[in-house]
Coordinates of N, CA and C in Angstrom, one line a residue:
X1216 N 42.1 36.6 -60.7 CA 42.5 36.1 -59.2 C 41.3 36.8 -58.3
X1217 N 41.2 38.1 -58.6 CA 40.5 38.6 -57.5 C 39.0 38.3 -57.5
X1218 N 38.4 37.9 -58.7 CA 37.0 37.4 -58.7 C 36.9 36.1 -58.0
X1219 N 37.8 35.4 -58.3 CA 37.8 33.8 -57.6 C 38.0 34.1 -56.2
X1220 N 38.7 34.8 -55.5 CA 38.7 35.1 -54.2 C 37.7 35.6 -53.6
X1221 N 36.9 36.7 -54.4 CA 35.8 36.9 -53.9 C 34.4 36.0 -53.7
X1222 N 34.5 35.2 -55.0 CA 33.6 34.1 -55.0 C 33.8 33.2 -54.0
X1223 N 34.9 32.8 -53.4 CA 35.3 32.0 -52.4 C 34.9 32.7 -51.1
X1224 N 35.1 34.0 -50.7 CA 34.7 34.4 -49.7 C 33.1 34.7 -49.6
X1225 N 32.4 34.9 -50.6 CA 31.0 34.8 -50.5 C 30.3 33.4 -50.3
X1226 N 31.0 32.6 -50.8 CA 30.8 31.0 -50.5 C 30.9 30.5 -49.1
X1227 N 32.1 31.2 -48.5 CA 32.4 30.8 -47.1 C 31.2 31.4 -46.3
X1228 N 30.9 32.9 -46.5 CA 30.1 33.6 -45.7 C 28.7 32.9 -45.7
X1229 N 28.2 32.5 -47.2 CA 27.1 31.8 -47.3 C 27.1 30.4 -46.4
X1230 N 28.0 29.8 -46.2 CA 28.1 28.5 -45.7 C 27.9 28.9 -43.9
X1231 N 28.5 30.0 -43.5 CA 28.4 30.3 -42.3 C 27.0 30.7 -42.1
X1232 N 26.4 31.4 -42.8 CA 25.0 32.0 -42.6 C 24.0 30.8 -42.5
X1233 N 24.3 29.8 -43.5 CA 23.3 28.5 -43.4 C 23.4 27.7 -42.2
X1234 N 24.8 27.6 -41.7 CA 24.9 27.0 -40.5 C 24.3 27.5 -39.4
X1235 N 24.5 28.8 -39.4 CA 23.8 29.7 -38.2 C 22.4 29.6 -38.2
X1236 N 21.6 29.5 -39.5 CA 20.4 29.5 -39.6 C 19.7 28.1 -39.1
X1237 N 20.5 27.0 -39.5 CA 20.3 25.5 -39.2 C 20.2 25.5 -37.5
X1238 N 21.3 26.1 -36.9 CA 21.5 26.0 -35.4 C 20.2 26.8 -34.8
X1239 N 19.9 27.9 -35.2 CA 19.0 28.8 -34.7 C 17.5 27.9 -34.9
X1240 N 17.4 27.2 -35.9 CA 16.1 26.4 -36.0 C 16.2 25.2 -34.9
X1241 N 17.3 24.7 -34.8 CA 17.6 23.6 -33.7 C 17.2 24.0 -32.4
X1242 N 17.9 25.3 -32.1 CA 17.6 25.8 -30.9 C 16.3 26.2 -30.6
X1243 N 15.5 26.7 -31.6 CA 14.0 27.0 -31.4 C 13.2 25.9 -31.2
X1244 N 13.4 24.6 -31.9 CA 12.8 23.2 -31.5 C 12.9 22.7 -30.0
X1245 N 14.3 23.1 -29.8 CA 14.8 22.7 -28.2 C 14.0 23.5 -27.4
X1246 N 13.9 24.8 -27.7 CA 13.2 25.8 -26.8 C 12.0 25.4 -26.5
X1247 N 11.2 25.0 -27.8 CA 9.8 24.8 -27.6 C 9.6 23.6 -26.8
X1248 N 10.4 22.6 -26.7 CA 10.3 21.2 -26.0 C 10.5 21.6 -24.6
X1249 N 11.5 22.6 -24.3 CA 11.6 22.8 -23.1 C 10.3 23.6 -22.4
X1250 N 9.8 24.4 -23.1 CA 8.6 25.3 -22.9 C 7.7 24.3 -22.2
X1251 N 7.4 23.1 -23.2 CA 6.3 22.4 -23.1 C 6.7 21.5 -21.7
X1252 N 8.0 21.0 -21.4 CA 8.5 20.5 -20.2 C 8.2 21.4 -18.9
X1253 N 8.5 22.7 -19.1 CA 8.1 23.5 -18.0 C 6.5 23.7 -17.7
X1254 N 5.8 23.9 -18.7 CA 4.4 23.7 -18.5 C 3.9 22.7 -17.7
X1255 N 4.4 21.3 -18.4 CA 4.0 20.2 -17.6 C 4.5 20.2 -16.0
X1256 N 5.8 20.7 -15.5 CA 6.0 20.6 -14.4 C 5.4 21.7 -13.6
X1257 N 4.8 22.8 -13.8 CA 4.1 23.9 -13.5 C 2.7 23.3 -13.1
X1258 N 2.1 22.6 -14.1 CA 0.9 22.0 -13.7 C 0.9 21.1 -12.7
X1259 N 2.1 20.2 -12.6 CA 2.0 19.2 -11.4 C 2.2 19.7 -10.2
X1260 N 3.1 20.9 -10.1 CA 3.3 21.6 -8.9 C 2.4 22.5 -8.4
X1261 N 1.5 23.0 -9.3 CA 0.2 24.0 -8.9 C -0.2 23.2 -7.6
X1262 N -0.3 21.8 -7.7 CA -1.2 21.4 -6.7 C -0.7 21.3 -5.3
X1263 N 0.6 21.9 -5.2 CA 1.3 21.8 -3.9 C 1.1 23.1 -3.3
X1264 N 0.1 24.0 -3.4 CA -0.2 25.2 -2.9 C -0.1 25.4 -1.4
X1265 N -0.6 24.0 -0.7 CA -0.5 23.9 0.8 C 0.7 23.6 1.4
X1266 N 1.8 23.5 0.6 CA 3.1 22.7 1.1 C 3.8 23.7 2.2
X1267 N 3.7 24.9 2.0 CA 4.2 25.7 3.3 C 3.5 25.5 4.6
X1268 N 2.2 25.4 4.6 CA 1.6 25.0 5.6 C 1.8 23.6 6.2
X1269 N 2.1 22.6 5.4 CA 2.2 21.3 5.9 C 3.8 21.3 6.4
X1270 N 4.6 22.1 5.6 CA 5.9 22.2 6.3 C 5.9 22.9 7.8
X1271 N 5.3 23.9 7.8 CA 5.0 24.4 9.1 C 4.7 23.5 10.3
X1272 N 3.7 22.7 9.8 CA 3.1 21.7 10.8 C 4.2 20.8 11.2
X1273 N 4.7 20.3 10.0 CA 6.0 19.3 10.4 C 7.0 19.9 11.3
X1274 N 7.3 21.2 11.3 CA 8.4 21.8 12.0 C 7.7 21.8 13.6
X1275 N 6.7 22.3 13.7 CA 5.8 22.3 14.8 C 5.8 20.8 15.6
X1276 N 5.6 19.6 14.8 CA 5.4 18.7 15.4 C 6.9 18.2 15.9
X1277 N 7.8 18.2 14.9 CA 9.4 17.9 15.3 C 9.8 18.9 16.6
X1278 N 9.4 20.0 16.7 CA 9.9 20.7 17.9 C 9.1 20.1 19.2
X1279 N 7.9 19.7 19.0 CA 7.2 19.2 20.3 C 7.9 17.9 20.6
X1280 N 8.0 17.0 19.4 CA 8.7 15.8 19.7 C 10.2 15.9 20.6
X1281 N 10.8 16.9 20.1 CA 12.2 17.3 20.8 C 11.9 17.7 22.2
X1282 N 10.8 18.5 22.5 CA 10.7 19.0 23.8 C 10.4 17.7 24.6
X1283 N 9.3 17.1 24.1 CA 8.9 15.5 25.0 C 10.0 14.7 25.3
X1284 N 11.0 14.6 24.1 CA 12.2 13.8 24.5 C 13.1 14.5 25.6
X1285 N 13.0 15.7 25.6 CA 14.0 16.4 26.8 C 13.4 16.0 28.0
X1286 N 12.2 16.2 28.3 CA 11.3 15.9 29.3 C 11.4 14.3 29.7
X1287 N 11.4 13.3 28.6 CA 11.5 12.1 29.1 C 12.8 11.8 29.4
X1288 N 14.0 12.3 28.9 CA 15.3 11.9 29.1 C 15.8 12.5 30.3
X1289 N 15.3 13.8 30.3 CA 15.5 14.8 31.7 C 16.8 15.6 31.3
X1290 N 17.0 16.0 30.2 CA 17.9 17.0 29.9 C 17.2 18.2 29.5

């Protein structure tokens, strides 16, 4: 009876280890896909280096337009 119980415990432990190894492999494949996607996004956004300057210019234009509106409306 003890040997049968020992064999069952070993089989259950082996099944758990196999499931963990399979899940780890799937996670590794998904991580590789994610790394590739992040690299693609990084490559696409590297070209936006001047975006801060563009945003600053847009804010200055907006402030100027508001000032002109105040003058035109009289507020």
